[in-house]
Amino acid sequence: MDYHNIITIEPGKRSGKPCIRGLRITVYDILEYLAGGMTEAEILEDFSELTSEDIRACLTFAADREKKLFVAPL
């Protein structure tokens, strides 16, 4: 999935954290809701401006960042 048109980063919005489509909902918010046990359906019910594609974009964004994480050996 190409999340680049969905996940936006604006310096003046939410301290520059990655947000969904310029909204004030961050990738972190969605990941935290999912980690806390909320289902996709519950998130979509609570945030009517979001779509299933938005949630998948958050997961893809997080997976991509994880894949790029590098820890240098000591």
Coordinates of C-alpha atoms in Angstrom, one line a residue:
M1 CA 0.0 0.0 0.0
D2 CA 1.2 3.5 -0.9
Y3 CA 0.5 5.5 2.3
H4 CA 2.3 8.7 1.1
N5 CA -1.0 10.4 0.1
I6 CA -2.7 9.4 3.3
I7 CA -0.1 10.0 6.0
T8 CA 1.0 13.6 6.2
I9 CA 3.5 15.4 8.3
E10 CA 3.1 19.1 8.9
P11 CA 5.4 21.0 11.3
G12 CA 2.7 23.1 12.8
K13 CA 0.2 20.3 13.4
R14 CA 0.4 17.9 16.3
S15 CA 4.1 18.9 16.8
G16 CA 5.0 17.4 13.4
K17 CA 3.8 13.9 14.2
P18 CA 2.5 11.8 11.2
C19 CA -1.2 12.4 10.8
I20 CA -4.0 11.0 8.6
R21 CA -4.9 13.1 5.6
G22 CA -4.0 16.4 7.3
L23 CA -6.5 15.7 10.2
R24 CA -5.4 16.0 13.8
I25 CA -5.5 12.3 14.2
T26 CA -2.0 10.8 14.4
V27 CA -0.7 7.4 13.3
Y28 CA 0.2 7.0 17.0
D29 CA -3.4 7.5 18.1
I30 CA -4.7 4.8 15.8
L31 CA -1.9 2.4 16.7
E32 CA -2.6 3.0 20.4
Y33 CA -6.3 2.4 19.9
L34 CA -5.6 -0.9 18.1
A35 CA -3.0 -1.9 20.8
G36 CA -5.6 -1.1 23.5
G37 CA -8.0 -3.6 22.0
M38 CA -10.3 -1.4 19.9
T39 CA -11.4 -3.0 16.6
E40 CA -11.3 -1.3 13.3
A41 CA -15.0 -1.1 13.3
E42 CA -15.0 0.7 16.7
I43 CA -12.4 3.2 15.6
L44 CA -14.4 3.9 12.4
E45 CA -17.5 4.3 14.5
D46 CA -15.8 6.8 16.8
F47 CA -14.1 8.7 14.0
S48 CA -16.5 9.0 11.1
E49 CA -14.0 10.9 9.1
L50 CA -11.7 7.9 8.9
T51 CA -11.8 5.0 6.4
S52 CA -10.5 1.4 6.5
E53 CA -7.8 2.6 4.1
D54 CA -6.6 5.2 6.6
I55 CA -6.2 2.5 9.3
R56 CA -4.3 0.2 6.8
A57 CA -2.1 3.2 5.9
C58 CA -1.2 3.7 9.6
L59 CA -0.2 0.0 9.9
T60 CA 1.8 0.1 6.7
F61 CA 3.5 3.3 7.8
A62 CA 4.5 1.8 11.1
A63 CA 5.7 -1.4 9.5
D64 CA 7.8 0.6 7.0
R65 CA 9.4 2.6 9.8
E66 CA 10.1 -0.6 11.7
K67 CA 11.7 -2.1 8.6
K68 CA 14.0 0.9 8.3
L69 CA 15.0 0.8 12.0
F70 CA 18.7 0.0 12.4
V71 CA 20.6 -0.6 15.6
A72 CA 24.3 -0.3 15.3
P73 CA 26.3 -2.9 17.2
L74 CA 28.4 -1.7 20.1

